[in-house]
Amino acid sequence: MQLTATAAAAAAAAHRQRSWALVLTSVAFFMTALDTLVVVTALPAIHAGLGGSVATLEWTVNAYTLPFAAGIITAAALGDRLGRRRMYVTGLLLFTFASAACALAPSAGALIGARAVQGLGAALVTPLSLTILAAAFPAERRGAIVGIWGAVGGLAVAGGPLVGGAVVQGLDWHWIFWINVPIGLAAAVLSMARLPESRGQDRKLDVGGLALVAAGAVALAWGLVRTTDVGWGSAQVITALCLGAVLIAAFIAWERRVPEPMLPLRLLRIRAFTAANATGFMAMAAITSAAFLMSQFFQLGLGYSPLGTGLRFLPWTATPLVVAPIAGRLADRVGVSPLMSTGLAMQAAGLAWIAMDITAGVSYGELVLPLIIAGVGISMAIPTMPTAALDAVPPADLGTASGVQNTLQRFGAVFGVAIVTAVFSASGGLGSASGVIAGVRPALTTSAGLSLLGALAALAARRRRQVAATSAVPAPALTSARE
């Protein structure tokens, strides 16, 4: 009887610990994912409050995404070495205090700097939240639990523009950052009290690779941003773009020689893996840049309120909640390549349709159908892109492949915004509604082109079922920090 009572108490304690792991990691992931797009509908209000050009608005988005992208793999390795809970809580606190700094920023430059620190915190929280969650549950339940975690991220993406618009209109743009503070502090305190500490395999940090890829990405993004002020022929732009290209080439050369690279180049020799990552890069470039543009168009071009803008995003951003689960199941029958290529072609068609319809007198009703088409399209691609990348590699490489895929998708978001901003500034500006409309049309057409490039890349991402069996993956691979 005593043994039975002890076993029951142990089972209840394990259940509580797993419940806390699911709740805390999901809340943290929701918060960091939400901040990727919550700022989009607040950009016009930020512009009105702090001033600056369209390049300033661009850096408000990219300053968060760049360090987020660059730090994911290194953050996971730090968790393996120093303790996953410790680094996870460090990331939560960093994100929380940076959010407060964003809310208190007296200038656009200070806001951009605080957003960069936010991105570093998110880089720690996101991969480690999944690692902690996966380690808390037995292998037979991980698929369903990780599915819940992923659905939380989808909800954050869908709700980001709406939440941002509601907060800006009901309170003030500063509050899109203030709301992170109590949530982040509570999550950090409870994580220290309720989550167990764990470590993984002690991996060497590829600090050289991290420095080279981060510097190269910043140089390329900065060069694209500067075109809005000084033009493509400027010595500043040419120097920055050339420097970025040299640094990326140096990164590739470095990765060939380092014993434990953050990007194993042998994976890039697998055609399906490279194609899947090119698809993800272009897909995120298209959807993030289009969201950036549509927010300016709805508010500054058509005069809608922040909340009205967030609501008008829903036919596009809310469709993953319905379509993505269906697409995920359908991928097992028809394969991932047809779904990705068809979906991104649909998004390209929807965005191109909107670009052609954009005029000063366009009604929102004329845009609903193309928004739905674009939303259904990206919803078909979102759940199949990770599957395409992971199915292309052997089971032993799943953790690394997942880290690479997440990193490249976030870099895609950075470059998508940078490219369309350069196109926008070449044709229009933020000074008037007509200037916004004149710039958005060619820029949104560029977003459609990025989506079409992703559709073409997806044609080469053929699924390899012989390495796709999740049951063949050993438990250490599933709980790898790089997952």
Tab-separated table of C-alpha atoms in Angstrom:
chain	number	residue	atom	x	y	z
A	1	MET	CA	0.000	0.000	0.000
A	2	GLN	CA	2.830	2.343	0.883
A	3	LEU	CA	4.529	1.607	-2.432
A	4	THR	CA	1.297	2.289	-4.307
A	5	ALA	CA	0.848	5.628	-2.551
A	6	THR	CA	4.453	6.573	-3.260
A	7	ALA	CA	4.081	5.685	-6.933
A	8	ALA	CA	0.865	7.683	-7.178
A	9	ALA	CA	2.533	10.699	-5.572
A	10	ALA	CA	5.469	10.415	-7.963
A	11	ALA	CA	3.109	10.177	-10.937
A	12	ALA	CA	1.185	13.240	-9.753
A	13	ALA	CA	4.424	15.191	-9.307
A	14	ALA	CA	5.574	14.219	-12.802
A	15	HIS	CA	2.208	15.281	-14.219
A	16	ARG	CA	2.446	18.679	-12.507
A	17	GLN	CA	5.975	19.175	-13.761
A	18	ARG	CA	4.957	18.365	-17.328
A	19	SER	CA	1.956	20.672	-17.101
A	20	TRP	CA	4.164	23.517	-15.901
A	21	ALA	CA	6.645	22.817	-18.698
A	22	LEU	CA	3.898	22.993	-21.337
A	23	VAL	CA	2.324	26.172	-19.932
A	24	LEU	CA	5.544	28.095	-19.286
A	25	THR	CA	7.309	27.247	-22.535
A	26	SER	CA	4.160	27.937	-24.579
A	27	VAL	CA	3.636	31.334	-22.939
A	28	ALA	CA	7.263	32.303	-23.532
A	29	PHE	CA	7.178	31.116	-27.140
A	30	PHE	CA	3.917	32.992	-27.740
A	31	MET	CA	5.459	36.191	-26.364
A	32	THR	CA	8.596	36.053	-28.524
A	33	ALA	CA	6.680	34.971	-31.649
A	34	LEU	CA	4.090	37.702	-31.126
A	35	ASP	CA	6.750	40.415	-31.072
A	36	THR	CA	7.813	39.512	-34.595
A	37	LEU	CA	4.606	40.959	-36.074
A	38	VAL	CA	2.901	42.829	-33.210
A	39	VAL	CA	5.012	45.861	-34.062
A	40	VAL	CA	3.820	45.937	-37.691
A	41	THR	CA	0.503	47.689	-37.045
A	42	ALA	CA	2.214	50.040	-34.570
A	43	LEU	CA	4.775	51.326	-37.085
A	44	PRO	CA	2.806	54.403	-38.247
A	45	ALA	CA	2.219	55.404	-34.603
A	46	ILE	CA	5.918	54.885	-33.830
A	47	HIS	CA	6.779	56.988	-36.865
A	48	ALA	CA	4.464	59.759	-35.661
A	49	GLY	CA	5.906	59.642	-32.149
A	50	LEU	CA	9.625	59.264	-32.823
A	51	GLY	CA	9.983	60.448	-36.401
A	52	GLY	CA	12.440	58.972	-38.880
A	53	SER	CA	12.184	57.658	-42.417
A	54	VAL	CA	10.853	54.414	-43.846
A	55	ALA	CA	14.334	53.007	-43.179
A	56	THR	CA	13.782	53.691	-39.473
A	57	LEU	CA	10.560	51.696	-39.550
A	58	GLU	CA	12.364	48.905	-41.359
A	59	TRP	CA	15.050	48.681	-38.693
A	60	THR	CA	12.381	48.547	-35.992
A	61	VAL	CA	11.426	45.182	-37.515
A	62	ASN	CA	14.841	43.952	-38.643
A	63	ALA	CA	16.735	44.920	-35.490
A	64	TYR	CA	14.670	42.265	-33.700
A	65	THR	CA	14.873	39.608	-36.393
A	66	LEU	CA	18.615	39.795	-37.213
A	67	PRO	CA	20.009	38.850	-33.773
A	68	PHE	CA	17.112	36.426	-33.365
A	69	ALA	CA	18.186	34.637	-36.548
A	70	ALA	CA	21.917	34.762	-35.893
A	71	GLY	CA	21.694	33.556	-32.302
A	72	ILE	CA	19.393	30.520	-32.474
A	73	ILE	CA	21.995	27.781	-32.976
A	74	THR	CA	24.555	29.315	-30.613
A	75	ALA	CA	21.898	29.863	-27.942
A	76	ALA	CA	20.938	26.196	-28.087
A	77	ALA	CA	24.586	25.160	-27.710
A	78	LEU	CA	24.948	27.478	-24.700
A	79	GLY	CA	21.971	25.756	-23.121
A	80	ASP	CA	23.617	22.370	-23.608
A	81	ARG	CA	26.819	23.582	-21.986
A	82	LEU	CA	25.649	25.911	-19.185
A	83	GLY	CA	22.193	24.531	-18.416
A	84	ARG	CA	19.033	24.822	-20.445
A	85	ARG	CA	16.820	26.249	-17.731
A	86	ARG	CA	19.507	28.751	-16.708
A	87	MET	CA	19.955	30.082	-20.251
A	88	TYR	CA	16.203	29.961	-20.904
A	89	VAL	CA	15.510	32.145	-17.847
A	90	THR	CA	18.395	34.423	-18.873
A	91	GLY	CA	16.714	34.846	-22.244
A	92	LEU	CA	13.360	35.621	-20.621
A	93	LEU	CA	14.887	38.300	-18.396
A	94	LEU	CA	16.870	39.783	-21.282
A	95	PHE	CA	13.724	39.912	-23.431
A	96	THR	CA	11.694	41.415	-20.578
A	97	PHE	CA	14.106	44.206	-19.677
A	98	ALA	CA	14.670	44.989	-23.360
A	99	SER	CA	10.888	45.284	-23.767
A	100	ALA	CA	10.836	47.878	-20.993
A	101	ALA	CA	13.695	49.712	-22.719
A	102	CYS	CA	11.669	49.711	-25.969
A	103	ALA	CA	8.689	51.235	-24.167
A	104	LEU	CA	10.873	53.939	-22.603
A	105	ALA	CA	12.918	54.670	-25.747
A	106	PRO	CA	13.243	58.442	-26.218
A	107	SER	CA	14.332	58.193	-29.853
A	108	ALA	CA	14.158	55.917	-32.862
A	109	GLY	CA	17.804	54.955	-32.408
A	110	ALA	CA	17.231	53.898	-28.801
A	111	LEU	CA	14.185	51.865	-29.846
A	112	ILE	CA	16.176	50.063	-32.536
A	113	GLY	CA	18.958	49.242	-30.064
A	114	ALA	CA	16.488	47.882	-27.518
A	115	ARG	CA	14.781	45.805	-30.217
A	116	ALA	CA	18.159	44.204	-31.023
A	117	VAL	CA	18.551	43.151	-27.367
A	118	GLN	CA	15.002	41.810	-27.483
A	119	GLY	CA	16.035	39.671	-30.442
A	120	LEU	CA	18.958	38.218	-28.473
A	121	GLY	CA	16.573	37.272	-25.668
A	122	ALA	CA	14.196	35.651	-28.165
A	123	ALA	CA	17.099	33.675	-29.655
A	124	LEU	CA	17.680	32.120	-26.230
A	125	VAL	CA	14.028	31.520	-25.387
A	126	THR	CA	12.724	29.979	-28.618
A	127	PRO	CA	14.987	26.931	-29.178
A	128	LEU	CA	15.404	26.198	-25.469
A	129	SER	CA	11.656	26.335	-24.826
A	130	LEU	CA	11.202	23.503	-27.321
A	131	THR	CA	14.137	21.538	-25.894
A	132	ILE	CA	12.821	21.837	-22.326
A	133	LEU	CA	9.321	20.868	-23.445
A	134	ALA	CA	10.519	17.846	-25.438
A	135	ALA	CA	12.644	16.637	-22.530
A	136	ALA	CA	9.688	16.847	-20.123
A	137	PHE	CA	7.490	14.334	-21.996
A	138	PRO	CA	8.013	10.702	-22.991
A	139	ALA	CA	8.798	9.968	-26.622
A	140	GLU	CA	5.324	8.611	-27.405
A	141	ARG	CA	3.692	11.934	-26.443
A	142	ARG	CA	6.203	14.363	-27.919
A	143	GLY	CA	4.538	14.666	-31.305
A	144	ALA	CA	1.235	15.861	-29.876
A	145	ILE	CA	2.877	18.140	-27.301
A	146	VAL	CA	5.205	19.770	-29.808
A	147	GLY	CA	2.178	20.196	-32.070
A	148	ILE	CA	0.498	22.244	-29.320
A	149	TRP	CA	3.676	24.325	-28.965
A	150	GLY	CA	3.718	24.956	-32.712
A	151	ALA	CA	0.034	25.884	-32.751
A	152	VAL	CA	0.760	28.522	-30.103
A	153	GLY	CA	3.317	30.046	-32.457
A	154	GLY	CA	0.797	30.030	-35.288
A	155	LEU	CA	-1.729	31.780	-33.076
A	156	ALA	CA	0.879	34.443	-32.231
A	157	VAL	CA	1.601	35.079	-35.908
A	158	ALA	CA	-2.112	35.283	-36.719
A	159	GLY	CA	-2.857	37.552	-33.787
A	160	GLY	CA	0.210	39.779	-33.954
A	161	PRO	CA	-1.173	42.541	-36.205
A	162	LEU	CA	-4.560	42.417	-34.453
A	163	VAL	CA	-3.103	42.596	-30.937
A	164	GLY	CA	-0.760	45.380	-31.996
A	165	GLY	CA	-3.587	47.379	-33.533
A	166	ALA	CA	-5.864	46.948	-30.524
A	167	VAL	CA	-3.168	47.980	-28.059
A	168	VAL	CA	-2.067	50.994	-30.079
A	169	GLN	CA	-5.624	52.243	-30.537
A	170	GLY	CA	-6.838	51.474	-27.018
A	171	LEU	CA	-3.721	52.586	-25.142
A	172	ASP	CA	-0.535	53.699	-26.883
A	173	TRP	CA	2.218	52.126	-28.994
A	174	HIS	CA	4.474	51.918	-25.927
A	175	TRP	CA	2.121	49.319	-24.446
A	176	ILE	CA	2.902	46.699	-27.097
A	177	PHE	CA	6.204	46.439	-25.204
A	178	TRP	CA	4.969	47.087	-21.652
A	179	ILE	CA	2.651	44.062	-21.754
A	180	ASN	CA	5.720	41.820	-22.064
A	181	VAL	CA	7.142	42.977	-18.726
A	182	PRO	CA	4.776	41.358	-16.181
A	183	ILE	CA	4.388	38.250	-18.344
A	184	GLY	CA	8.143	37.872	-18.791
A	185	LEU	CA	8.942	38.401	-15.109
A	186	ALA	CA	6.272	35.930	-14.002
A	187	ALA	CA	7.455	33.352	-16.535
A	188	ALA	CA	11.084	33.739	-15.397
A	189	VAL	CA	10.257	33.339	-11.684
A	190	LEU	CA	7.968	30.356	-12.256
A	191	SER	CA	10.470	28.722	-14.630
A	192	MET	CA	13.169	28.850	-11.946
A	193	ALA	CA	10.757	27.327	-9.428
A	194	ARG	CA	8.960	24.752	-11.586
A	195	LEU	CA	11.270	23.623	-14.389
A	196	PRO	CA	14.104	21.144	-13.809
A	197	GLU	CA	17.641	21.916	-14.900
A	198	SER	CA	19.135	19.822	-17.680
A	199	ARG	CA	22.151	19.776	-19.952
A	200	GLY	CA	22.915	18.218	-23.289
A	201	GLN	CA	26.025	17.101	-25.075
A	202	ASP	CA	28.775	19.654	-24.501
A	203	ARG	CA	29.263	21.171	-27.949
A	204	LYS	CA	31.968	23.537	-29.020
A	205	LEU	CA	30.685	26.987	-29.835
A	206	ASP	CA	31.258	28.110	-33.397
A	207	VAL	CA	31.933	31.697	-32.349
A	208	GLY	CA	33.833	32.500	-35.540
A	209	GLY	CA	30.988	31.292	-37.718
A	210	LEU	CA	28.455	33.241	-35.663
A	211	ALA	CA	30.483	36.461	-35.934
A	212	LEU	CA	31.001	36.124	-39.688
A	213	VAL	CA	27.400	35.298	-40.594
A	214	ALA	CA	25.993	37.978	-38.304
A	215	ALA	CA	28.361	40.664	-39.614
A	216	GLY	CA	27.697	39.633	-43.204
A	217	ALA	CA	23.927	39.732	-42.753
A	218	VAL	CA	24.064	43.145	-41.070
A	219	ALA	CA	26.280	44.550	-43.842
A	220	LEU	CA	23.951	43.308	-46.578
A	221	ALA	CA	20.828	44.544	-44.783
A	222	TRP	CA	22.420	47.917	-44.030
A	223	GLY	CA	23.465	48.319	-47.667
A	224	LEU	CA	19.919	47.628	-48.849
A	225	VAL	CA	18.496	50.050	-46.282
A	226	ARG	CA	20.881	52.843	-47.300
A	227	THR	CA	19.582	52.727	-50.867
A	228	THR	CA	16.484	54.534	-49.602
A	229	ASP	CA	18.564	57.594	-48.684
A	230	VAL	CA	21.582	57.641	-50.997
A	231	GLY	CA	20.644	55.444	-53.972
A	232	TRP	CA	22.031	52.225	-55.425
A	233	GLY	CA	25.091	53.866	-56.957
A	234	SER	CA	26.357	55.311	-53.678
A	235	ALA	CA	29.817	54.314	-52.478
A	236	GLN	CA	28.268	53.497	-49.079
A	237	VAL	CA	25.810	51.040	-50.592
A	238	ILE	CA	28.326	49.391	-52.912
A	239	THR	CA	30.885	49.060	-50.113
A	240	ALA	CA	28.354	47.594	-47.677
A	241	LEU	CA	27.014	45.067	-50.189
A	242	CYS	CA	30.507	44.003	-51.262
A	243	LEU	CA	31.612	43.700	-47.634
A	244	GLY	CA	28.548	41.592	-46.852
A	245	ALA	CA	29.282	39.281	-49.782
A	246	VAL	CA	32.922	38.902	-48.685
A	247	LEU	CA	31.902	38.116	-45.096
A	248	ILE	CA	29.374	35.495	-46.210
A	249	ALA	CA	32.049	33.914	-48.437
A	250	ALA	CA	34.434	33.949	-45.464
A	251	PHE	CA	31.725	32.283	-43.361
A	252	ILE	CA	31.398	29.465	-45.900
A	253	ALA	CA	35.177	29.009	-45.990
A	254	TRP	CA	35.274	28.972	-42.173
A	255	GLU	CA	32.518	26.368	-41.964
A	256	ARG	CA	34.538	24.080	-44.234
A	257	ARG	CA	37.417	23.998	-41.749
A	258	VAL	CA	35.892	24.220	-38.265
A	259	PRO	CA	35.413	20.806	-36.540
A	260	GLU	CA	31.842	21.515	-35.336
A	261	PRO	CA	30.280	24.083	-37.703
A	262	MET	CA	26.980	25.806	-37.003
A	263	LEU	CA	26.068	25.051	-40.640
A	264	PRO	CA	27.446	21.678	-41.788
A	265	LEU	CA	28.026	22.265	-45.499
A	266	ARG	CA	27.560	18.583	-46.279
A	267	LEU	CA	23.840	19.097	-45.660
A	268	LEU	CA	23.728	21.666	-48.447
A	269	ARG	CA	24.853	18.986	-50.873
A	270	ILE	CA	21.472	17.307	-50.340
A	271	ARG	CA	19.350	18.895	-53.047
A	272	ALA	CA	16.015	18.460	-51.291
A	273	PHE	CA	17.350	20.029	-48.078
A	274	THR	CA	18.800	23.021	-49.904
A	275	ALA	CA	15.602	23.460	-51.908
A	276	ALA	CA	13.444	23.274	-48.767
A	277	ASN	CA	15.540	25.929	-47.059
A	278	ALA	CA	15.491	28.166	-50.143
A	279	THR	CA	11.707	27.781	-50.134
A	280	GLY	CA	11.488	28.735	-46.466
A	281	PHE	CA	13.799	31.714	-46.956
A	282	MET	CA	11.696	33.088	-49.811
A	283	ALA	CA	8.373	32.310	-48.130
A	284	MET	CA	9.291	34.237	-44.987
A	285	ALA	CA	10.762	37.053	-47.076
A	286	ALA	CA	7.461	37.336	-48.938
A	287	ILE	CA	5.031	37.168	-46.019
A	288	THR	CA	7.013	39.454	-43.677
A	289	SER	CA	7.690	42.083	-46.322
A	290	ALA	CA	4.063	42.018	-47.474
A	291	ALA	CA	2.809	42.452	-43.875
A	292	PHE	CA	5.196	45.388	-43.450
A	293	LEU	CA	3.861	47.031	-46.614
A	294	MET	CA	0.165	46.320	-46.062
A	295	SER	CA	0.242	47.936	-42.628
A	296	GLN	CA	1.547	51.187	-44.131
A	297	PHE	CA	-0.986	50.992	-46.960
A	298	PHE	CA	-4.026	50.416	-44.739
A	299	GLN	CA	-3.120	53.138	-42.234
A	300	LEU	CA	-1.229	55.796	-44.171
A	301	GLY	CA	-2.682	55.126	-47.617
A	302	LEU	CA	-6.338	54.416	-46.813
A	303	GLY	CA	-6.602	56.008	-43.370
A	304	TYR	CA	-7.738	52.990	-41.335
A	305	SER	CA	-7.126	52.910	-37.583
A	306	PRO	CA	-4.527	50.546	-36.057
A	307	LEU	CA	-7.290	48.234	-34.802
A	308	GLY	CA	-9.081	48.409	-38.143
A	309	THR	CA	-5.830	47.479	-39.846
A	310	GLY	CA	-5.316	44.480	-37.580
A	311	LEU	CA	-8.843	43.253	-38.276
A	312	ARG	CA	-8.333	43.629	-42.014
A	313	PHE	CA	-5.277	41.390	-41.836
A	314	LEU	CA	-7.333	38.443	-40.568
A	315	PRO	CA	-8.447	36.972	-43.937
A	316	TRP	CA	-4.735	36.554	-44.640
A	317	THR	CA	-3.100	35.854	-41.267
A	318	ALA	CA	-5.831	33.766	-39.602
A	319	THR	CA	-6.127	31.150	-42.355
A	320	PRO	CA	-3.218	29.018	-41.003
A	321	LEU	CA	-5.358	28.159	-37.976
A	322	VAL	CA	-7.774	26.327	-40.288
A	323	VAL	CA	-5.739	25.342	-43.335
A	324	ALA	CA	-2.355	24.421	-41.812
A	325	PRO	CA	-3.554	21.294	-39.930
A	326	ILE	CA	-5.298	20.034	-43.072
A	327	ALA	CA	-2.183	20.682	-45.158
A	328	GLY	CA	-0.030	18.851	-42.627
A	329	ARG	CA	-2.180	15.725	-42.904
A	330	LEU	CA	-2.432	16.016	-46.679
A	331	ALA	CA	1.360	16.143	-46.984
A	332	ASP	CA	1.555	12.482	-45.934
A	333	ARG	CA	-0.560	11.548	-48.968
A	334	VAL	CA	0.611	13.804	-51.786
A	335	GLY	CA	4.060	14.859	-50.579
A	336	VAL	CA	5.402	18.205	-49.431
A	337	SER	CA	6.705	19.582	-52.730
A	338	PRO	CA	3.293	19.944	-54.460
A	339	LEU	CA	1.783	21.643	-51.409
A	340	MET	CA	4.661	24.092	-50.997
A	341	SER	CA	4.895	25.014	-54.663
A	342	THR	CA	1.127	25.366	-55.109
A	343	GLY	CA	0.733	27.287	-51.861
A	344	LEU	CA	3.473	29.807	-52.578
A	345	ALA	CA	2.203	30.245	-56.136
A	346	MET	CA	-1.221	31.043	-54.664
A	347	GLN	CA	0.309	33.573	-52.282
A	348	ALA	CA	2.200	35.141	-55.192
A	349	ALA	CA	-1.030	35.402	-57.169
A	350	GLY	CA	-2.912	36.926	-54.225
A	351	LEU	CA	-0.221	39.531	-53.515
A	352	ALA	CA	0.114	40.423	-57.216
A	353	TRP	CA	-3.672	40.833	-57.430
A	354	ILE	CA	-3.635	43.223	-54.455
A	355	ALA	CA	-0.750	45.181	-55.981
A	356	MET	CA	-2.723	45.662	-59.207
A	357	ASP	CA	-5.839	46.768	-57.282
A	358	ILE	CA	-4.073	49.308	-55.069
A	359	THR	CA	-5.367	52.817	-55.753
A	360	ALA	CA	-6.481	55.723	-53.608
A	361	GLY	CA	-10.126	54.730	-54.103
A	362	VAL	CA	-9.887	50.969	-53.640
A	363	SER	CA	-12.365	49.496	-51.171
A	364	TYR	CA	-11.369	46.849	-48.670
A	365	GLY	CA	-14.011	44.507	-50.087
A	366	GLU	CA	-12.043	44.311	-53.334
A	367	LEU	CA	-9.021	43.030	-51.404
A	368	VAL	CA	-10.688	40.324	-49.321
A	369	LEU	CA	-10.607	37.575	-51.966
A	370	PRO	CA	-6.914	38.017	-52.883
A	371	LEU	CA	-6.062	38.199	-49.171
A	372	ILE	CA	-7.824	34.861	-48.635
A	373	ILE	CA	-6.041	33.338	-51.634
A	374	ALA	CA	-2.672	34.506	-50.301
A	375	GLY	CA	-3.573	33.280	-46.805
A	376	VAL	CA	-4.657	29.821	-47.954
A	377	GLY	CA	-1.493	29.588	-50.026
A	378	ILE	CA	0.965	30.405	-47.234
A	379	SER	CA	-1.056	28.151	-44.902
A	380	MET	CA	-0.359	25.234	-47.246
A	381	ALA	CA	3.359	26.000	-47.211
A	382	ILE	CA	3.952	26.764	-43.513
A	383	PRO	CA	3.457	23.246	-42.058
A	384	THR	CA	5.172	21.505	-44.965
A	385	MET	CA	8.429	23.518	-45.043
A	386	PRO	CA	9.842	21.979	-41.837
A	387	THR	CA	8.770	18.522	-42.975
A	388	ALA	CA	10.513	18.980	-46.326
A	389	ALA	CA	13.780	20.055	-44.689
A	390	LEU	CA	13.810	17.348	-42.000
A	391	ASP	CA	12.727	14.523	-44.299
A	392	ALA	CA	15.679	15.264	-46.561
A	393	VAL	CA	18.370	14.457	-43.976
A	394	PRO	CA	19.328	11.334	-42.018
A	395	PRO	CA	17.771	11.002	-38.536
A	396	ALA	CA	21.073	11.814	-36.817
A	397	ASP	CA	21.048	15.286	-38.423
A	398	LEU	CA	17.479	16.272	-37.519
A	399	GLY	CA	18.460	18.620	-34.692
A	400	THR	CA	21.048	20.474	-36.761
A	401	ALA	CA	18.747	20.631	-39.783
A	402	SER	CA	15.967	22.152	-37.673
A	403	GLY	CA	18.294	24.842	-36.322
A	404	VAL	CA	19.546	25.710	-39.808
A	405	GLN	CA	16.011	25.905	-41.156
A	406	ASN	CA	14.789	28.229	-38.400
A	407	THR	CA	17.825	30.467	-38.817
A	408	LEU	CA	17.472	30.802	-42.588
A	409	GLN	CA	13.752	31.537	-42.382
A	410	ARG	CA	14.378	34.460	-40.044
A	411	PHE	CA	17.176	35.766	-42.243
A	412	GLY	CA	14.693	35.559	-45.110
A	413	ALA	CA	12.333	37.848	-43.197
A	414	VAL	CA	15.147	40.385	-42.731
A	415	PHE	CA	16.114	40.492	-46.383
A	416	GLY	CA	12.532	40.505	-47.606
A	417	VAL	CA	11.785	43.669	-45.631
A	418	ALA	CA	15.083	45.251	-46.719
A	419	ILE	CA	14.498	44.552	-50.414
A	420	VAL	CA	10.897	45.782	-50.584
A	421	THR	CA	11.771	48.901	-48.582
A	422	ALA	CA	14.387	49.787	-51.177
A	423	VAL	CA	11.776	49.317	-53.927
A	424	PHE	CA	9.191	51.325	-51.962
A	425	SER	CA	11.543	54.267	-51.460
A	426	ALA	CA	12.499	54.327	-55.128
A	427	SER	CA	8.878	54.961	-56.142
A	428	GLY	CA	7.126	56.612	-53.185
A	429	GLY	CA	7.386	57.738	-49.588
A	430	LEU	CA	5.605	58.190	-46.271
A	431	GLY	CA	4.897	61.895	-46.661
A	432	SER	CA	1.427	61.521	-48.192
A	433	ALA	CA	-1.233	58.949	-48.988
A	434	SER	CA	-0.408	59.174	-52.685
A	435	GLY	CA	3.275	58.625	-51.938
A	436	VAL	CA	2.488	55.536	-49.875
A	437	ILE	CA	0.293	54.101	-52.625
A	438	ALA	CA	2.890	54.845	-55.303
A	439	GLY	CA	5.559	53.000	-53.306
A	440	VAL	CA	3.477	50.055	-52.136
A	441	ARG	CA	2.394	48.922	-55.604
A	442	PRO	CA	5.849	47.999	-56.985
A	443	ALA	CA	7.080	46.904	-53.554
A	444	LEU	CA	4.179	44.491	-53.062
A	445	THR	CA	4.762	43.176	-56.568
A	446	THR	CA	8.309	42.424	-55.400
A	447	SER	CA	6.896	40.476	-52.434
A	448	ALA	CA	4.803	38.473	-54.897
A	449	GLY	CA	7.956	37.786	-56.907
A	450	LEU	CA	9.741	36.490	-53.799
A	451	SER	CA	6.846	34.125	-53.166
A	452	LEU	CA	6.994	32.905	-56.759
A	453	LEU	CA	10.731	32.212	-56.399
A	454	GLY	CA	9.897	30.150	-53.330
A	455	ALA	CA	7.341	28.183	-55.353
A	456	LEU	CA	9.962	27.399	-57.982
A	457	ALA	CA	12.488	26.319	-55.339
A	458	ALA	CA	9.867	24.024	-53.798
A	459	LEU	CA	9.687	21.969	-56.988
A	460	ALA	CA	13.105	20.516	-56.131
A	461	ALA	CA	12.187	19.632	-52.525
A	462	ARG	CA	11.206	16.016	-53.034
A	463	ARG	CA	10.337	14.034	-49.956
A	464	ARG	CA	12.575	11.100	-48.943
A	465	ARG	CA	10.310	8.794	-46.984
A	466	GLN	CA	13.047	6.328	-46.108
A	467	VAL	CA	14.587	8.774	-43.609
A	468	ALA	CA	11.363	10.356	-42.460
A	469	ALA	CA	10.350	7.839	-39.847
A	470	THR	CA	10.081	9.706	-36.595
A	471	SER	CA	10.021	6.459	-34.662
A	472	ALA	CA	13.552	5.744	-35.845
A	473	VAL	CA	14.899	8.861	-34.193
A	474	PRO	CA	16.626	8.105	-30.896
A	475	ALA	CA	15.495	10.028	-27.848
A	476	PRO	CA	18.723	12.081	-27.562
A	477	ALA	CA	18.168	13.424	-31.077
A	478	LEU	CA	14.641	14.514	-30.218
A	479	THR	CA	15.832	16.349	-27.116
A	480	SER	CA	18.850	17.855	-28.796
A	481	ALA	CA	19.240	21.538	-28.092
A	482	ARG	CA	19.473	22.247	-31.759
A	483	GLU	CA	15.925	20.994	-32.309
